[in-house]
């Protein structure tokens, strides 16, 4: 995610901005910039790549300022480049922004119609021009910003300065984090605490739809009507390292809890429940071309491959499109049957996995169109593909993929819905129903996390010393069984296997004994009874059963050793919810076994070599 910093006070703002951005580097970024008052003007310096490039751009210059804002950009709209880096300027208005503006295209067109000239591809630049438009009508920065923000749809945390008002900076948020640090006649704004902790432990947290006007005299917080809002001052007890993890013990746990946000940000701006439609224009493949597709081939590695297996089910059930799934390292060497009527969908969090990139190139060479479902803007996969559907999970620091996986499932669901509406296999009412259920998933995920974590920790204590686990599921949840096993394997180093529950009698049942915990994914769906009988078979052989069932189903409460209830949803969306407790189970077992959860042995976050 992007990082925002700002400073106003008696110290030199420039080093404080740079140091603050450094403290936000862990959030992941691809460009950076600062804007600071000096000589009665706002000076902007921006650079692509790491902060050291920005430092090089300003080194040797006497930069003295008492007010400035800075930004590290994690690209969502527009590739990583200097012109897309923040801060963005429109006349005397300069803005830094973290979030996604859904209606920026319409606003940009309106502003261009009023004579505004844009220099970047970003959604953020629209905010600067919109505020400028209102200042041109006589509003001060506070009023102009408030009016501009009311026109935005989406998520934002912003910092704003106006060359004509060198005594203040403005901060506001709706759906993006923003904290205000309180010093002695000096104040700080930041996306996250690490940027300000070395200066102050006194903080004000803005809430959604609040705005702060900050001068050296103090901080005035209002709502979006301009009415004053009383804010408590929090004494921050975290050290900077704890703060980077948001108070969580590991990045992986933080990212597990970020999933409601990652899912929301991935569908934000791409659906209309009102009209029952999905918009994936950014994919860059016309509806006419999609109609001609005879087969979709999904390729990936690891967790992303599990997402592809679920994507196949979605595409075949919702879009009635024949779909195949291949592990990328297999696909690239098996002389696959691919032609111009094939659409290759590569799913890759990093966008840099060597085997997946090679599979994309192979498919392209054979005449297929390619789409990347990717989490990193401007990555190799994103650049090589004919079209991209970005997941907006933000940077995933933990090597074990969690929020990227559920964001991939969200993107695949949108893609399947888009294919269904283009190919006419679902009517508008059906698409609307699918969208309505999707919109509920983030809240259901949030509730699930709060409901199950304590119980999962207890179960982790019971089984953390086991040497083998078996994960079983059917249909949409067979790949979730694979994913649950992979999560456990890669961070706790326990041998674990995922299997289709129906396959148990064809081998794995020989493994069952009282030392073998068996995890059952048992949502109330069309194959529930069959899977429930597999559970009985495991129990009758002394296996220990951990079952994940749909809320309201109490039929297994006395048959499984441990039962967890997962909110009800439709079959295509059930993997998102079922994956979450399995991530927590793997996490807590790994913690109990003392593994390096965020950096497990032998693993890399992105396997960029074969
Ligand atoms: C997932 O927890 C693993 N870290 C790994 O399997 C990963 O999913 C795989 O390497 C693919 O990475 P990608 O999504 O960046 O291509």
XYZ file of C-alpha atoms and ligand atoms in Angstrom:
626
model
C 0.000 0.000 0.000
C 1.110 3.597 -0.452
C 2.660 5.529 2.402
C 1.908 9.139 3.341
C 3.921 11.459 5.603
C 3.631 15.158 6.424
C 5.250 17.652 8.801
C 4.654 21.181 9.991
C 6.787 22.803 12.710
C 10.071 24.381 13.623
C 12.367 21.631 12.393
C 13.505 21.171 8.807
C 10.693 19.200 7.155
C 12.762 17.591 4.379
C 14.818 15.105 6.430
C 11.750 14.325 8.532
C 9.792 13.470 5.375
C 12.564 11.279 3.977
C 13.070 9.484 7.303
C 9.336 8.997 7.643
C 9.084 7.459 4.182
C 11.947 5.130 5.059
C 9.940 3.936 8.061
C 7.085 3.110 5.682
C 9.227 1.161 3.178
C 7.961 -2.150 4.577
C 4.583 -1.318 3.023
C 6.089 -1.890 -0.401
C 6.428 0.803 -3.080
C 7.780 1.475 -6.542
C 8.297 5.257 -6.506
C 8.520 8.114 -4.007
C 8.322 11.875 -3.731
C 8.162 14.911 -1.450
C 6.705 18.410 -1.683
C 7.984 21.153 0.638
C 7.630 24.893 1.048
C 10.822 26.898 0.435
C 11.194 30.457 -0.822
C 7.440 31.007 -0.783
C 6.931 28.185 -3.228
C 6.117 24.488 -3.044
C 8.982 22.430 -4.448
C 8.259 18.866 -5.633
C 10.878 16.144 -6.003
C 9.933 12.658 -7.201
C 11.765 9.537 -8.335
C 11.071 5.991 -9.497
C 12.367 3.029 -7.533
C 13.827 3.074 -4.053
C 14.079 6.032 -1.712
C 17.807 6.235 -2.288
C 16.998 7.517 -5.780
C 14.946 10.327 -4.260
C 17.727 11.092 -1.801
C 20.169 11.231 -4.707
C 17.827 13.641 -6.503
C 17.959 16.103 -3.607
C 21.487 15.501 -2.306
C 23.849 18.474 -2.123
C 20.956 20.951 -2.240
C 20.196 23.278 0.711
C 16.603 22.368 1.296
C 15.129 24.180 4.303
C 11.419 23.961 4.974
C 8.930 23.982 7.821
C 6.078 22.341 5.972
C 5.929 19.419 3.582
C 4.273 16.164 2.572
C 5.758 12.956 1.161
C 4.649 9.687 -0.382
C 5.768 6.198 -1.313
C 3.617 4.812 -4.123
C 2.404 1.211 -4.552
C 1.020 1.507 -8.075
C -2.619 0.662 -8.622
C -3.570 2.909 -11.576
C -0.707 3.728 -13.921
C 2.672 2.086 -14.122
C 5.578 2.970 -11.804
C 7.109 6.151 -13.275
C 8.219 9.633 -12.192
C 5.150 11.294 -13.724
C 2.883 8.858 -11.873
C 4.760 9.254 -8.583
C 3.186 11.420 -5.887
C 2.942 14.235 -4.825
C 0.614 15.327 -7.609
C 0.128 18.994 -8.356
C -2.587 21.107 -9.939
C -1.624 24.773 -9.954
C -0.930 25.678 -6.318
C -2.515 22.537 -4.881
C -0.305 19.546 -4.065
C -1.704 16.173 -2.923
C -0.491 12.791 -1.695
C -3.021 9.946 -1.605
C -3.328 6.359 -0.476
C -6.364 4.452 -1.765
C -8.389 3.876 -4.937
C -10.743 6.460 -6.484
C -13.390 4.451 -8.335
C -14.943 7.321 -10.295
C -11.715 9.048 -11.293
C -12.260 8.563 -15.024
C -15.575 10.447 -15.029
C -14.131 13.208 -12.824
C -11.029 13.453 -15.029
C -13.193 13.855 -18.136
C -15.273 16.558 -16.402
C -12.139 18.438 -15.333
C -10.530 18.165 -18.757
C -13.733 19.673 -20.081
C -13.093 22.615 -17.765
C -9.609 23.052 -19.165
C -7.550 21.083 -16.683
C -4.462 19.415 -18.112
C -3.357 16.108 -16.660
C 0.206 14.867 -16.626
C -0.205 11.377 -15.126
C -2.232 8.183 -15.521
C -3.130 8.128 -11.845
C -6.479 8.438 -10.100
C -4.789 10.680 -7.495
C -4.083 13.600 -9.824
C -7.840 14.048 -10.172
C -8.041 14.984 -6.477
C -5.506 17.808 -6.921
C -7.372 19.251 -9.914
C -10.743 18.933 -8.188
C -9.495 20.871 -5.151
C -7.895 23.442 -7.438
C -11.200 23.826 -9.276
C -12.911 24.783 -6.030
C -10.149 27.152 -4.914
C -10.558 28.911 -8.276
C -14.180 29.572 -7.235
C -12.927 31.313 -4.084
C -12.924 28.508 -1.507
C -10.011 28.199 0.876
C -8.156 24.888 0.893
C -10.223 23.457 3.726
C -13.561 24.145 2.042
C -12.267 23.217 -1.410
C -10.916 19.910 -0.119
C -14.141 19.099 1.694
C -16.185 19.787 -1.435
C -13.814 17.790 -3.620
C -13.843 14.773 -1.322
C -17.624 14.663 -1.387
C -17.415 13.989 -5.130
C -15.044 11.049 -4.753
C -16.183 7.432 -4.685
C -13.713 4.911 -3.331
C -11.090 4.900 -0.592
C -8.644 7.641 0.318
C -6.248 8.941 2.880
C -4.819 12.237 1.688
C -2.447 15.045 2.588
C -2.970 18.453 0.915
C -0.956 21.680 0.864
C -1.688 24.932 -0.998
C 1.106 27.296 -2.067
C -1.163 30.214 -1.072
C -1.575 28.887 2.475
C 1.965 28.170 3.749
C 0.836 27.898 7.356
C -1.197 24.707 7.174
C -1.621 21.214 5.819
C -4.835 19.270 5.509
C -5.394 15.582 6.085
C -8.540 13.540 5.457
C -9.563 9.899 5.156
C -12.293 7.569 4.077
C -11.250 3.917 3.970
C -7.510 4.551 4.252
C -5.443 4.768 7.440
C -4.200 8.163 8.661
C -2.633 9.058 11.985
C -1.703 12.542 13.287
C 1.351 12.853 15.549
C 1.271 15.611 18.170
C 4.533 17.337 19.096
C 5.298 20.635 20.803
C 4.167 23.197 18.211
C 4.956 20.649 15.536
C 2.674 18.053 13.998
C 2.987 15.010 11.786
C 0.667 13.035 9.519
C 1.355 9.463 8.394
C -0.301 6.361 6.991
C 1.146 4.379 9.854
C 2.810 4.884 13.204
C 6.386 3.834 12.312
C 6.827 7.128 10.422
C 6.253 9.291 13.500
C 7.182 7.190 16.548
C 10.699 8.611 16.838
C 9.211 12.106 17.289
C 6.115 11.551 19.386
C 4.022 8.885 21.082
C 0.914 11.077 21.188
C -1.390 10.361 18.292
C -4.844 11.168 16.979
C -6.423 8.622 14.657
C -8.716 10.164 12.083
C -11.877 8.190 11.412
C -13.571 7.821 8.040
C -15.056 11.051 6.610
C -13.086 13.248 8.983
C -10.686 16.025 8.031
C -7.928 17.723 9.991
C -6.601 21.252 9.452
C -3.120 21.323 10.942
C -1.054 24.437 11.780
C 1.732 24.960 14.305
C -0.989 26.166 16.665
C -2.699 22.781 16.682
C -5.027 20.298 15.012
C -8.668 21.054 14.229
C -10.748 18.017 13.239
C -14.121 18.331 11.506
C -16.619 16.084 9.831
C -17.474 16.459 6.166
C -20.013 19.136 6.991
C -17.296 21.200 8.641
C -18.647 20.588 12.136
C -15.983 20.127 14.838
C -15.208 16.609 16.011
C -13.667 15.968 19.422
C -10.810 13.431 19.134
C -9.041 11.535 21.899
C -5.262 11.558 22.054
C -3.779 8.040 22.160
C -0.475 7.355 23.915
C 1.260 4.861 21.585
C 3.091 2.095 23.454
C 4.431 0.201 20.423
C 8.059 0.230 19.349
C 8.651 0.906 15.606
C 9.127 -2.782 14.735
C 5.827 -3.709 16.366
C 4.227 -0.771 14.611
C 5.322 -1.999 11.161
C 3.335 -5.145 11.852
C 0.399 -3.126 13.070
C 0.843 -4.643 16.483
C 0.617 -8.196 15.115
C 3.416 -10.618 15.973
C 4.093 -11.446 12.303
C 3.347 -9.937 8.921
C 1.525 -13.158 8.030
C -1.024 -12.673 10.829
C -1.417 -8.992 9.885
C -2.041 -10.025 6.287
C -4.555 -12.695 7.321
C -6.487 -9.943 9.064
C -6.097 -7.597 6.081
C -8.137 -9.968 3.894
C -11.495 -8.174 4.273
C -9.765 -5.023 2.975
C -7.897 -6.897 0.207
C -11.131 -8.515 -1.013
C -12.989 -5.208 -0.911
C -10.232 -3.336 -2.718
C -10.104 -6.034 -5.394
C -13.800 -5.753 -6.304
C -14.055 -2.001 -5.588
C -14.865 -0.054 -8.736
C -15.417 -3.205 -10.786
C -19.023 -4.078 -9.901
C -22.433 -2.434 -9.885
C -25.001 -4.207 -7.741
C -27.598 -1.743 -9.001
C -27.226 -2.683 -12.664
C -25.971 -6.212 -11.971
C -22.781 -5.779 -13.961
C -19.027 -6.323 -13.734
C -16.516 -3.977 -15.345
C -13.105 -5.318 -16.314
C -12.240 -2.855 -19.089
C -8.715 -2.616 -17.727
C -8.288 -6.247 -18.820
C -7.973 -4.895 -22.329
C -9.597 -7.848 -24.085
C -12.772 -7.002 -26.009
C -16.079 -8.747 -25.407
C -15.997 -9.866 -29.039
C -12.630 -11.577 -28.472
C -13.900 -13.202 -25.258
C -16.922 -14.582 -27.112
C -14.612 -16.360 -29.560
C -12.695 -18.143 -26.784
C -13.223 -21.891 -26.932
C -11.049 -22.843 -23.966
C -9.458 -21.130 -20.976
C -6.192 -22.502 -19.667
C -5.203 -21.324 -16.201
C -1.556 -21.640 -15.194
C 0.308 -20.826 -11.992
C 2.473 -22.238 -9.225
C 1.864 -23.016 -5.581
C -0.962 -21.194 -3.878
C -1.774 -19.389 -7.108
C -2.269 -22.786 -8.762
C -4.817 -23.629 -6.073
C -6.599 -20.397 -6.965
C -6.615 -21.531 -10.616
C -8.274 -24.833 -9.683
C -11.078 -22.854 -8.047
C -11.152 -20.461 -11.004
C -11.780 -23.425 -13.286
C -14.841 -24.416 -11.260
C -16.088 -20.811 -11.418
C -15.566 -20.461 -15.178
C -17.240 -23.783 -15.967
C -20.170 -23.294 -13.588
C -20.864 -19.602 -14.204
C -19.582 -18.998 -17.734
C -19.948 -22.554 -19.080
C -16.470 -22.098 -20.588
C -14.309 -25.227 -20.899
C -11.319 -24.606 -18.636
C -8.124 -26.463 -17.909
C -5.610 -25.885 -15.129
C -1.909 -26.551 -15.348
C 1.017 -26.187 -13.032
C 3.164 -23.730 -14.971
C 6.338 -25.836 -14.747
C 4.441 -28.771 -16.309
C 2.605 -26.730 -18.914
C 5.695 -25.214 -20.408
C 7.259 -28.576 -21.232
C 4.324 -30.679 -22.310
C 3.697 -29.319 -25.810
C 0.199 -28.104 -24.875
C -2.709 -27.874 -27.319
C -3.134 -24.130 -27.595
C -4.418 -22.001 -30.453
C -5.893 -18.554 -31.167
C -9.201 -19.652 -29.600
C -7.470 -20.311 -26.278
C -7.282 -17.739 -23.496
C -4.399 -18.266 -21.118
C -4.949 -16.896 -17.613
C -1.767 -16.671 -15.551
C -2.333 -16.153 -11.818
C 0.670 -14.789 -9.999
C 0.955 -12.611 -6.890
C 4.466 -11.409 -7.638
C 4.186 -11.340 -11.415
C 7.771 -12.614 -11.487
C 7.514 -16.428 -11.081
C 9.826 -17.859 -13.729
C 7.715 -20.901 -14.639
C 4.540 -18.860 -14.899
C 6.220 -16.262 -17.118
C 7.590 -19.027 -19.327
C 4.144 -20.615 -19.603
C 2.720 -17.262 -20.669
C 5.375 -16.877 -23.344
C 4.768 -20.446 -24.587
C 1.016 -19.861 -24.874
C 1.535 -16.542 -26.639
C 3.896 -18.170 -29.109
C 1.183 -20.756 -29.860
C -1.317 -17.991 -30.643
C -3.250 -17.655 -27.398
C -4.318 -14.362 -25.860
C -2.988 -13.990 -22.327
C -4.410 -12.387 -19.185
C -2.444 -11.975 -15.956
C -4.185 -11.890 -12.575
C -1.458 -10.191 -10.636
C -0.823 -8.210 -7.444
C 2.136 -6.104 -8.558
C 1.527 -3.259 -11.015
C 4.160 -3.101 -13.697
C 5.535 -6.596 -12.936
C 6.853 -8.735 -15.773
C 3.654 -10.784 -16.004
C 1.580 -7.596 -16.093
C 3.734 -6.191 -18.884
C 3.953 -9.425 -20.890
C 0.219 -10.221 -20.823
C -2.305 -8.942 -23.382
C -4.541 -7.969 -20.452
C -4.303 -7.651 -16.675
C -6.767 -7.941 -13.801
C -4.941 -6.603 -10.771
C -5.635 -7.883 -7.295
C -5.454 -4.950 -4.889
C -4.195 -6.864 -1.863
C -1.327 -4.454 -1.236
C 2.182 -5.759 -0.692
C 2.297 -9.247 0.801
C 5.375 -9.420 3.019
C 4.890 -12.870 4.533
C 6.289 -15.592 2.268
C 3.169 -17.708 2.837
C 0.483 -16.236 0.637
C -2.766 -15.395 2.415
C -4.475 -12.117 1.421
C -3.127 -12.451 -2.122
C -4.842 -15.859 -2.395
C -8.279 -14.629 -1.357
C -7.794 -11.557 -3.542
C -6.969 -13.890 -6.455
C -10.188 -15.806 -5.797
C -12.059 -12.498 -5.823
C -10.464 -11.508 -9.139
C -11.203 -14.932 -10.651
C -14.813 -14.616 -9.489
C -15.076 -11.205 -11.194
C -13.486 -12.648 -14.324
C -15.892 -15.608 -14.383
C -18.828 -13.226 -13.881
C -17.538 -11.005 -16.681
C -17.215 -14.015 -18.986
C -20.724 -15.137 -17.980
C -22.255 -11.749 -18.792
C -20.319 -11.472 -22.095
C -21.230 -15.008 -23.155
C -24.795 -14.708 -21.890
C -24.664 -17.756 -19.602
C -25.953 -15.672 -16.657
C -28.659 -13.049 -17.008
C -28.510 -9.641 -15.309
C -30.564 -10.853 -12.330
C -28.233 -13.797 -11.758
C -25.135 -11.597 -12.073
C -26.694 -9.143 -9.594
C -27.284 -12.009 -7.169
C -23.639 -13.078 -7.462
C -22.515 -9.505 -6.851
C -24.773 -9.158 -3.826
C -23.191 -12.233 -2.256
C -19.661 -11.076 -3.121
C -20.242 -7.739 -1.389
C -21.094 -9.587 1.830
C -17.856 -11.594 1.866
C -15.553 -9.022 3.526
C -17.901 -8.651 6.508
C -18.340 -12.428 6.728
C -14.551 -12.797 6.655
C -14.160 -10.229 9.426
C -16.771 -12.035 11.574
C -15.146 -15.401 10.890
C -11.710 -14.167 11.958
C -13.109 -12.913 15.248
C -15.203 -16.065 15.820
C -12.609 -18.754 15.221
C -9.132 -17.535 16.135
C -9.271 -18.445 19.822
C -10.585 -21.937 19.085
C -8.037 -22.441 16.318
C -5.267 -21.546 18.758
C -6.551 -24.250 21.129
C -6.632 -26.849 18.356
C -3.148 -25.793 17.291
C -1.902 -26.568 20.778
C -3.503 -30.042 20.584
C -1.933 -31.003 17.262
C 1.247 -28.920 16.972
C 3.456 -31.948 17.649
C 1.865 -34.204 15.015
C 4.071 -35.262 12.148
C 1.416 -35.655 9.447
C -1.867 -33.988 8.528
C -4.487 -34.840 5.917
C -6.798 -32.181 4.470
C -9.949 -33.333 2.657
C -12.531 -31.449 0.619
C -14.716 -31.848 -2.447
C -15.648 -29.665 -5.390
C -14.759 -26.006 -4.815
C -13.142 -26.979 -1.524
C -10.845 -29.684 -2.825
C -8.318 -26.977 -3.874
C -8.825 -25.358 -0.462
C -7.743 -28.668 1.090
C -4.596 -28.461 -1.034
C -4.073 -24.856 0.058
C -4.570 -25.655 3.739
C -1.986 -28.428 3.482
C 0.475 -26.149 1.681
C 0.084 -23.403 4.317
C 0.858 -25.920 7.079
C 3.777 -27.480 5.189
C 5.509 -24.272 4.266
C 5.516 -22.543 7.655
C 5.417 -25.357 10.255
C 7.434 -27.921 8.257
C 4.879 -30.623 9.138
C 4.142 -33.052 6.291
C 0.593 -32.383 5.110
C -1.417 -33.558 2.136
C -4.577 -32.211 0.561
C -6.839 -34.694 -1.191
C -10.245 -34.878 -2.793
C -12.362 -36.465 -0.053
C -13.755 -38.947 -2.559
C -10.247 -40.237 -3.182
C -9.723 -41.310 0.425
C -10.627 -44.907 -0.196
C -8.163 -45.023 -3.080
C -5.158 -44.796 -0.813
C -4.986 -42.148 1.916
C -7.366 -44.106 4.178
C -4.405 -46.405 4.869
C -2.758 -43.494 6.651
C -5.558 -42.993 9.155
C -4.823 -43.723 12.789
C -5.142 -41.931 16.139
C -2.033 -39.866 15.388
C -3.394 -38.463 12.150
C -5.358 -35.210 12.385
C -7.697 -34.990 9.401
C -9.069 -31.576 8.427
C -12.467 -31.744 6.694
C -13.904 -28.875 4.693
C -17.624 -29.541 4.876
C -19.750 -26.575 3.783
C -23.441 -27.300 3.294
C -23.315 -27.923 -0.444
C -24.265 -30.519 -3.032
C -21.592 -32.993 -1.897
C -22.078 -32.560 1.869
C -23.503 -36.016 2.533
C -20.765 -37.780 0.602
C -18.067 -35.882 2.468
C -19.794 -36.432 5.798
C -19.630 -40.183 5.184
C -15.891 -39.835 4.516
C -15.659 -38.190 7.910
C -17.390 -41.178 9.498
C -14.866 -43.489 7.794
C -12.005 -41.494 9.294
C -13.585 -41.460 12.756
C -14.212 -45.223 12.643
C -10.470 -45.724 12.128
C -9.545 -43.597 15.082
C -8.554 -40.534 13.066
C -8.812 -37.163 14.830
C -11.187 -34.893 12.902
C -11.136 -31.095 12.665
C -14.232 -30.090 10.694
C -15.127 -26.737 9.153
C -18.872 -26.611 8.549
C -21.451 -23.991 7.612
C -22.985 -21.931 10.419
C -26.207 -23.590 11.601
C -25.019 -27.104 10.779
C -24.735 -28.948 14.083
C -24.965 -32.473 12.658
C -21.231 -33.076 13.094
C -20.798 -31.464 16.491
C -20.733 -34.885 18.143
C -18.983 -36.678 15.312
C -15.874 -34.556 14.877
C -13.293 -33.906 17.583
C -13.276 -30.179 16.771
C -15.885 -28.259 14.780
C -15.676 -24.684 13.523
C -18.575 -22.832 11.946
C -18.033 -20.751 8.817
C -20.620 -18.221 7.555
C -22.864 -19.526 4.792
C -22.249 -18.353 1.243
C -22.537 -19.700 -2.301
C -20.309 -22.563 -3.491
C -18.052 -20.390 -5.701
C -17.359 -18.025 -2.778
C -17.012 -20.671 -0.071
C -13.258 -21.179 -0.708
C -12.570 -17.586 0.351
C -14.167 -18.209 3.741
C -12.906 -21.781 4.181
C -9.291 -20.742 3.478
C -9.163 -18.254 6.360
C -9.334 -20.673 9.335
C -6.828 -22.946 7.599
C -4.408 -20.024 7.356
C -4.871 -19.381 11.078
C -4.398 -23.086 11.909
C -1.113 -23.218 9.988
C -0.001 -19.926 11.562
C -0.638 -20.923 15.172
C 0.898 -24.391 14.768
C 3.985 -22.803 13.193
C 4.272 -20.278 16.034
C 4.043 -23.098 18.589
C 6.774 -24.978 16.733
C 8.987 -21.915 16.699
C 9.296 -21.608 12.918
C 10.217 -18.329 11.253
C 6.649 -17.689 10.158
C 7.323 -14.744 7.845
C 10.510 -16.153 6.321
C 10.205 -19.990 6.455
C 13.346 -21.989 5.746
C 14.262 -22.710 2.095
C 11.420 -20.542 0.718
C 11.442 -17.281 -1.255
C 8.511 -14.920 -1.698
C 8.919 -15.041 -5.440
C 10.553 -17.959 -7.271
C 12.151 -16.020 -10.100
C 14.316 -18.952 -11.236
C 13.285 -22.426 -12.486
C 2.383 -19.612 -1.315
O 2.166 -19.544 0.096
C 3.852 -19.802 -1.642
N 4.606 -18.752 -1.109
C 4.102 -20.132 -3.110
O 3.492 -21.371 -3.368
C 3.565 -19.123 -4.137
O 2.158 -19.175 -4.179
C 4.101 -19.526 -5.519
O 5.505 -19.431 -5.477
C 3.566 -18.647 -6.654
O 3.976 -17.326 -6.464
P 3.300 -16.189 -7.387
O 1.863 -16.165 -7.037
O 4.014 -14.926 -7.007
O 3.522 -16.563 -8.811
